[in-house]
Short mmCIF file of C-alpha atoms in Angstrom, two decimals:
data_model
loop_
_atom_site.label_atom_id
_atom_site.label_comp_id
_atom_site.label_asym_id
_atom_site.label_seq_id
_atom_site.Cartn_x
_atom_site.Cartn_y
_atom_site.Cartn_z
CA MET A 991 -19.38 28.22 1.02
CA ARG A 992 -22.56 26.60 2.29
CA SER A 993 -22.33 24.70 5.58
CA ALA A 994 -22.06 20.99 5.66
CA PRO A 995 -25.43 19.09 5.46
CA LYS A 996 -27.09 18.09 8.67
CA GLU A 997 -26.39 14.57 9.98
CA ASP A 998 -29.99 13.63 9.15
CA ASP A 999 -29.40 14.55 5.53
CA MET A 1000 -26.24 12.56 4.82
CA ALA A 1001 -24.15 9.56 5.81
CA LYS A 1002 -21.52 9.95 8.47
CA ALA A 1003 -18.18 10.67 6.82
CA ILE A 1004 -14.85 9.42 8.30
CA LEU A 1005 -11.64 10.79 6.78
CA VAL A 1006 -8.48 8.63 7.42
CA VAL A 1007 -5.34 10.79 7.18
CA ALA A 1008 -1.79 9.50 7.32
CA THR A 1009 0.85 11.45 9.22
CA HIS A 1010 3.37 10.68 6.42
CA PRO A 1011 3.58 8.43 3.29
CA GLY A 1012 4.57 4.73 3.23
CA ILE A 1013 2.71 3.54 6.35
CA GLY A 1014 -0.16 1.62 4.89
CA LEU A 1015 -2.94 4.15 4.33
CA THR A 1016 -4.79 2.17 1.62
CA SER A 1017 -4.63 -1.16 3.45
CA THR A 1018 -5.83 0.60 6.70
CA VAL A 1019 -8.75 2.20 4.93
CA LEU A 1020 -9.63 -1.19 3.33
CA GLY A 1021 -9.32 -2.93 6.71
CA LEU A 1022 -11.57 -0.31 8.42
CA TYR A 1023 -14.11 -0.69 5.67
CA HIS A 1024 -14.35 -4.46 6.11
CA ALA A 1025 -14.27 -4.29 9.86
CA LEU A 1026 -17.46 -2.04 9.81
CA ASP A 1027 -18.98 -4.20 7.06
CA ARG A 1028 -18.57 -7.33 9.23
CA LYS A 1029 -20.33 -5.53 12.08
CA GLY A 1030 -23.35 -5.05 9.89
CA VAL A 1031 -22.83 -1.40 9.24
CA LYS A 1032 -23.94 -0.08 5.83
CA VAL A 1033 -20.54 1.26 4.85
CA GLY A 1034 -19.32 2.90 1.66
CA PHE A 1035 -16.10 4.33 0.27
CA HIS A 1036 -15.37 7.63 -1.44
CA LYS A 1037 -12.20 9.47 -2.36
CA PRO A 1038 -13.01 13.09 -2.84
CA VAL A 1039 -9.71 14.03 -4.61
CA MET A 1040 -7.73 11.84 -6.96
CA GLN A 1041 -4.01 11.39 -6.23
CA TYR A 1042 -1.97 10.21 -9.12
CA ASP A 1043 0.63 7.46 -8.73
CA VAL A 1044 4.33 8.48 -8.98
CA GLU A 1045 4.80 6.21 -12.02
CA SER A 1046 1.58 7.16 -13.79
CA GLN A 1047 -0.03 10.52 -14.30
CA ASP A 1048 -3.61 9.38 -14.75
CA VAL A 1049 -4.24 6.60 -12.30
CA ASP A 1050 -5.06 6.68 -8.61
CA HIS A 1051 -3.95 3.19 -7.62
CA SER A 1052 -5.31 3.21 -4.05
CA ARG A 1053 -8.77 4.38 -5.33
CA ALA A 1054 -8.83 1.50 -7.87
CA VAL A 1055 -7.95 -0.97 -5.17
CA LEU A 1056 -10.64 0.30 -2.85
CA LEU A 1057 -13.31 0.47 -5.56
CA HIS A 1058 -12.48 -3.17 -6.54
CA SER A 1059 -12.84 -4.33 -2.92
CA SER A 1060 -15.82 -2.23 -1.67
CA ARG A 1061 -19.39 -1.16 -2.47
CA ALA A 1062 -18.62 2.19 -3.95
CA VAL A 1063 -19.67 4.32 -6.87
CA GLY A 1064 -16.86 4.19 -9.42
CA ASP A 1065 -17.91 7.25 -11.27
CA ASP A 1066 -14.76 9.29 -12.13
CA ALA A 1067 -16.99 12.34 -12.48
CA LEU A 1068 -17.55 12.30 -8.70
CA VAL A 1069 -13.77 12.59 -7.99
CA ILE A 1070 -11.90 15.91 -8.28
CA ARG A 1071 -8.72 15.77 -10.30
CA PRO A 1072 -5.47 17.25 -8.98
CA GLU A 1073 -5.40 19.83 -11.73
CA ALA A 1074 -8.70 21.30 -10.43
CA VAL A 1075 -7.32 21.52 -6.92
CA GLN A 1076 -4.27 23.34 -8.10
CA GLN A 1077 -6.29 25.78 -10.12
CA ALA A 1078 -8.52 26.47 -7.14
CA LEU A 1079 -5.45 27.15 -4.95
CA ASP A 1080 -3.96 29.41 -7.55
CA ALA A 1081 -7.22 31.39 -7.73
CA ASP A 1082 -7.65 31.28 -3.91
CA ASN A 1083 -11.04 29.69 -4.56
CA LEU A 1084 -11.10 26.56 -2.39
CA ASP A 1085 -14.55 27.34 -1.04
CA GLU A 1086 -16.09 26.80 -4.51
CA LEU A 1087 -14.20 23.53 -4.83
CA MET A 1088 -15.64 22.36 -1.57
CA GLU A 1089 -19.09 22.95 -2.90
CA THR A 1090 -18.23 20.32 -5.45
CA VAL A 1091 -16.89 18.05 -2.76
CA ILE A 1092 -20.20 18.10 -0.97
CA GLN A 1093 -22.18 17.52 -4.16
CA ASN A 1094 -20.00 14.70 -5.16
CA PHE A 1095 -20.18 13.09 -1.66
CA GLU A 1096 -23.93 13.18 -1.70
CA ALA A 1097 -24.06 11.63 -5.13
CA ALA A 1098 -21.50 8.85 -4.28
CA LYS A 1099 -22.79 7.83 -0.74
CA GLY A 1100 -25.53 5.59 -2.05
CA ASP A 1101 -27.45 3.98 0.87
CA ALA A 1102 -24.47 3.90 3.18
CA ASP A 1103 -24.79 5.04 6.79
CA VAL A 1104 -21.02 5.46 7.08
CA VAL A 1105 -18.60 6.48 4.32
CA ILE A 1106 -14.84 5.90 4.69
CA MET A 1107 -12.69 8.37 2.82
CA GLU A 1108 -8.99 8.18 2.11
CA GLY A 1109 -7.16 11.46 2.66
CA LEU A 1110 -4.47 12.82 0.43
CA LEU A 1111 -0.86 12.08 1.14
CA GLU A 1112 1.65 14.89 1.45
CA THR A 1113 4.33 14.42 -1.29
CA PRO A 1114 6.48 16.71 -3.39
CA ASN A 1115 3.82 16.63 -6.08
CA VAL A 1116 0.99 17.15 -3.68
CA PRO A 1117 2.11 19.86 -1.24
CA TYR A 1118 -1.42 21.02 -0.75
CA ALA A 1119 -2.58 17.67 0.87
CA GLY A 1120 -2.79 18.96 4.45
CA GLU A 1121 -4.87 22.01 3.52
CA CYS A 1122 -7.08 20.04 1.17
CA ASN A 1123 -7.76 17.32 3.83
CA ARG A 1124 -8.61 19.97 6.41
CA GLN A 1125 -11.02 21.68 4.07
CA ILE A 1126 -12.74 18.45 3.07
CA ALA A 1127 -13.16 17.42 6.68
CA ARG A 1128 -14.74 20.83 7.48
CA ALA A 1129 -17.00 20.81 4.37
CA LEU A 1130 -18.37 17.36 5.04
CA GLY A 1131 -18.42 17.66 8.85
CA ALA A 1132 -16.29 14.42 8.76
CA ASP A 1133 -14.74 12.66 11.70
CA VAL A 1134 -10.99 12.28 11.37
CA ILE A 1135 -8.81 9.23 12.18
CA LEU A 1136 -5.10 9.70 12.12
CA LEU A 1137 -2.83 6.93 10.90
CA SER A 1138 0.75 6.79 12.12
CA ASP A 1139 3.74 4.36 12.28
CA ALA A 1140 5.46 2.56 15.13
CA ARG A 1141 8.78 2.47 13.28
CA VAL A 1142 10.18 5.38 15.17
CA SER A 1143 13.07 5.80 17.66
CA SER A 1144 10.95 6.75 20.60
CA VAL A 1145 7.36 7.23 21.89
CA ALA A 1146 8.06 10.99 21.96
CA ARG A 1147 8.71 10.85 18.17
CA LEU A 1148 5.34 9.14 17.60
CA GLU A 1149 3.60 11.75 19.84
CA ASN A 1150 5.21 14.60 17.96
CA ARG A 1151 3.95 13.26 14.63
CA LEU A 1152 0.44 12.85 16.04
CA ASP A 1153 0.55 16.29 17.66
CA PHE A 1154 1.51 17.92 14.31
CA ALA A 1155 -1.20 16.10 12.44
CA ALA A 1156 -3.86 16.85 15.03
CA ASN A 1157 -3.01 20.55 15.13
CA ALA A 1158 -3.88 20.71 11.38
CA PHE A 1159 -7.41 19.79 12.28
CA GLY A 1160 -7.61 22.20 15.27
CA GLY A 1161 -6.04 20.03 18.00
CA TYR A 1162 -7.14 17.17 20.21
CA ASP A 1163 -9.94 19.09 21.89
CA LYS A 1164 -11.95 19.25 18.68
CA GLY A 1165 -14.68 16.64 18.79
CA HIS A 1166 -14.17 15.50 15.22
CA LEU A 1167 -10.84 13.90 15.94
CA LEU A 1168 -11.72 10.32 16.81
CA GLY A 1169 -8.32 9.01 17.57
CA ALA A 1170 -5.41 7.13 15.84
CA ILE A 1171 -4.42 3.82 14.42
CA VAL A 1172 -0.77 2.85 14.64
CA ASN A 1173 0.73 0.42 12.15
CA TYR A 1174 3.92 -1.78 12.22
CA ALA A 1175 4.13 -2.27 15.97
CA ASP A 1176 6.48 -4.96 17.48
CA GLY A 1177 8.74 -5.07 14.41
CA ALA A 1178 12.48 -4.65 14.38
CA GLY A 1179 13.31 -1.11 15.36
CA ALA A 1180 9.71 -0.29 16.12
CA LEU A 1181 7.72 0.53 19.26
CA SER A 1182 5.96 -2.32 21.13
CA ARG A 1183 2.26 -2.43 21.72
CA ALA A 1184 2.83 -1.72 25.39
CA GLU A 1185 4.85 1.40 24.61
CA ILE A 1186 2.10 2.69 22.24
CA GLU A 1187 -0.69 1.89 24.69
CA ASN A 1188 1.01 3.88 27.47
CA SER A 1189 1.58 6.96 25.37
CA LYS A 1190 0.31 10.18 26.80
CA ALA A 1191 -1.09 11.15 23.42
CA PHE A 1192 -4.18 9.03 23.99
CA ASN A 1193 -7.01 9.95 26.35
CA ALA A 1194 -10.76 10.15 26.46
CA ASN A 1195 -10.83 12.82 23.79
CA PHE A 1196 -8.31 11.16 21.48
CA LYS A 1197 -8.47 7.42 21.61
CA LEU A 1198 -6.05 4.69 20.46
CA LEU A 1199 -8.40 2.99 17.99
CA GLY A 1200 -6.12 0.24 16.91
CA ILE A 1201 -2.58 -1.19 16.80
CA VAL A 1202 -1.51 -3.29 13.84
CA GLY A 1203 1.51 -5.51 14.22
CA SER A 1204 4.41 -5.65 11.81
CA ARG A 1205 4.07 -8.38 9.26
CA PRO A 1206 6.30 -7.53 6.25
CA GLU A 1207 5.20 -10.55 4.36
CA ILE A 1208 1.67 -9.08 3.98
CA ALA A 1209 2.90 -5.95 2.29
CA ALA A 1210 5.32 -7.83 0.11
CA PRO A 1211 4.30 -8.41 -3.56
CA ARG A 1212 3.45 -11.92 -4.76
CA VAL A 1213 5.51 -13.82 -7.29
CA SER A 1214 2.42 -13.67 -9.67
CA ASP A 1215 2.53 -9.77 -9.42
CA LEU A 1216 6.23 -9.79 -10.35
CA GLN A 1217 5.62 -12.22 -13.21
CA GLN A 1218 2.96 -9.92 -14.74
CA HIS A 1219 5.11 -6.80 -14.37
CA LEU A 1220 8.10 -8.50 -16.05
CA GLY A 1221 6.12 -10.30 -18.70
CA ALA A 1222 8.16 -13.42 -17.75
CA THR A 1223 7.40 -16.86 -19.06
CA VAL A 1224 6.23 -19.30 -16.44
CA LEU A 1225 8.20 -22.52 -16.51
CA PHE A 1226 6.85 -23.86 -13.22
CA GLU A 1227 3.92 -22.07 -11.63
CA GLY A 1228 4.37 -23.57 -8.15
CA GLU A 1229 2.90 -21.35 -5.41
CA SER A 1230 3.15 -18.16 -7.49
CA SER A 1231 -0.23 -16.81 -6.26
CA THR A 1232 0.69 -17.09 -2.55
CA ARG A 1233 4.45 -16.75 -2.18
CA ARG A 1234 5.64 -13.25 -1.41
CA ILE A 1235 8.93 -11.61 -2.27
CA LEU A 1236 10.84 -10.04 0.64
CA ASP A 1237 14.00 -9.24 -1.33
CA TYR A 1238 15.86 -9.77 -4.58
CA VAL A 1239 19.23 -11.37 -5.39
CA LEU A 1240 21.19 -11.36 -8.74
CA PHE A 1241 22.98 -14.68 -8.52
CA ALA A 1242 26.41 -14.32 -10.08
CA ARG A 1243 28.71 -16.17 -7.59
CA THR A 1244 29.49 -19.83 -7.35
CA PRO A 1245 27.05 -21.88 -5.29
CA ALA A 1246 29.43 -22.14 -2.36
CA ASN A 1247 29.82 -18.41 -2.17
CA ALA A 1248 26.14 -17.62 -2.84
CA ALA A 1249 24.65 -19.97 -0.22
CA ASP A 1250 24.13 -17.18 2.22
CA PHE A 1251 21.81 -15.48 -0.18
CA LEU A 1252 19.48 -18.45 -0.59
CA LYS A 1253 17.03 -17.24 2.06
CA PRO A 1254 13.33 -17.61 2.60
CA GLY A 1255 11.33 -14.99 0.73
CA TYR A 1256 14.17 -14.17 -1.70
CA CYS A 1257 13.60 -13.88 -5.36
CA ILE A 1258 16.69 -15.34 -7.10
CA PHE A 1259 17.68 -13.98 -10.50
CA GLN A 1260 20.29 -16.14 -12.32
CA PRO A 1261 21.54 -16.79 -15.87
CA ALA A 1262 19.60 -19.74 -17.44
CA ASP A 1263 22.77 -21.32 -18.68
CA ARG A 1264 24.43 -21.47 -15.17
CA ASP A 1265 23.74 -25.17 -14.49
CA ASP A 1266 25.55 -25.12 -11.19
CA ALA A 1267 23.55 -22.20 -9.83
CA LEU A 1268 20.29 -23.79 -11.04
CA MET A 1269 21.04 -27.10 -9.21
CA ALA A 1270 22.15 -25.31 -6.11
CA THR A 1271 18.99 -23.22 -6.00
CA THR A 1272 16.63 -26.19 -6.56
CA ILE A 1273 18.49 -28.25 -3.88
CA SER A 1274 18.17 -25.39 -1.43
CA ALA A 1275 14.43 -25.05 -2.16
CA LYS A 1276 13.91 -28.79 -1.63
CA ALA A 1277 15.81 -28.75 1.58
CA GLY A 1278 13.14 -26.47 3.04
CA ASN A 1279 14.63 -23.11 2.30
CA ASN A 1280 11.40 -21.39 1.32
CA LEU A 1281 12.55 -19.21 -1.53
CA ALA A 1282 10.08 -16.90 -3.11
CA CYS A 1283 10.92 -17.81 -6.69
CA LEU A 1284 13.64 -18.42 -9.28
CA VAL A 1285 13.88 -16.32 -12.40
CA LEU A 1286 16.17 -17.61 -15.16
CA THR A 1287 17.54 -14.83 -17.30
CA GLY A 1288 19.20 -14.27 -20.68
CA PRO A 1289 18.58 -15.36 -24.22
CA LEU A 1290 19.93 -18.95 -23.67
CA PRO A 1291 17.54 -21.54 -22.29
CA ALA A 1292 18.45 -23.81 -19.38
CA SER A 1293 19.88 -27.18 -20.32
CA ASP A 1294 17.14 -29.81 -20.80
CA VAL A 1295 19.25 -32.39 -19.12
CA VAL A 1296 19.79 -30.26 -16.01
CA MET A 1297 16.17 -29.03 -16.00
CA ASN A 1298 14.89 -32.61 -16.16
CA LEU A 1299 17.15 -33.52 -13.23
CA CYS A 1300 15.90 -30.47 -11.17
CA LYS A 1301 12.20 -30.90 -12.15
CA PRO A 1302 11.20 -33.36 -9.35
CA LEU A 1303 12.87 -31.08 -6.74
CA ILE A 1304 11.22 -27.99 -8.08
CA GLU A 1305 7.78 -29.62 -8.17
CA GLU A 1306 8.11 -31.04 -4.62
CA ALA A 1307 9.26 -27.67 -3.36
CA LYS A 1308 6.39 -25.94 -5.28
CA LEU A 1309 9.02 -23.42 -6.32
CA PRO A 1310 7.80 -20.85 -8.93
CA VAL A 1311 10.31 -20.76 -11.86
CA LEU A 1312 10.16 -17.99 -14.45
CA HIS A 1313 12.20 -17.18 -17.52
CA LEU A 1314 13.09 -13.72 -18.76
CA GLY A 1315 15.18 -13.30 -21.87
CA THR A 1316 16.90 -10.10 -20.85
CA SER A 1317 20.15 -9.01 -19.20
CA SER A 1318 20.85 -8.29 -15.51
CA TRP A 1319 21.11 -4.51 -16.18
CA GLU A 1320 17.66 -4.44 -17.85
CA ILE A 1321 16.22 -6.51 -14.99
CA SER A 1322 17.45 -4.04 -12.39
CA LYS A 1323 15.75 -1.24 -14.27
CA LEU A 1324 12.51 -3.25 -14.46
CA ILE A 1325 12.57 -3.92 -10.74
CA GLU A 1326 12.95 -0.26 -10.00
CA LYS A 1327 9.68 0.33 -11.83
CA PHE A 1328 7.86 -2.54 -10.07
CA ASN A 1329 4.66 -1.23 -8.45
CA ARG A 1330 4.81 -2.54 -4.87
CA TYR A 1331 1.33 -1.25 -4.01
CA ILE A 1332 -1.53 -3.63 -3.21
CA PRO A 1333 -2.48 -5.21 -6.52
CA VAL A 1334 -5.93 -4.40 -7.88
#
């Protein structure tokens, strides 16, 4: 394999690699991109290898999000598909594949001085992620930023995760490991900022580049995202575009027994013909209990009389109200398939 182009010949590549899935890799890459952009850096985005979603076998959701939110070349021909990686591994021919990685990078960089790249996530379907990330970094002469998660039992656990990830790139002494970003600090059951800052993992060679606090509401899907997924009818739009869903409740109890489940951020599913439940939910919303939304279910519509009584409360509370003509069992299956990634 030919060596990586000299720095004078190409943009500086930065590869962001997560220590494990589910810790905000895409949002971190997006945040890093915009932070550099605000500093006046000519920054671009490129994902060398596509990684399919679990639910879809032909879409890389994170790449779609980042292409939508950045100045990047969206040519699919410049992204290597997983099948090609697997074939190269089977044939023990990764060097030739890395030639393609270099060519694609040079074609995709545009006029950027710095190109942020999202690394592959290690999953059961992508067991080669670690080796592929390592080879890409070597081929492009990329600097590497590790991303980890403060939701661990101890600082030692965080350090072990960083050690393992750093060793895959040759260890902390290698100059191309810039440092780490740690997400979800200060949340319930997570390390504090002070604990992270005092970790022995960070030093002059491997810096703590950033700590992101825990804000579950940011990662939570919006009501409008759920409405599009379910194909539900909008009865009252309310604050559908801004309210976020922290949890879901199938409302089947009497109002007195269900009061504990009428909590801020909750999406309430209830049969449309349960007048008592409808009134209890709208009263709760009007009282300042900032519910995410109300989804009326089943083939029967809500009573016009009761809906007219509730309408002023719903409008004043800006409560999104949807209707879905399906059963609770079917709803539970739809929720399981709900894509909770950042919407494109």
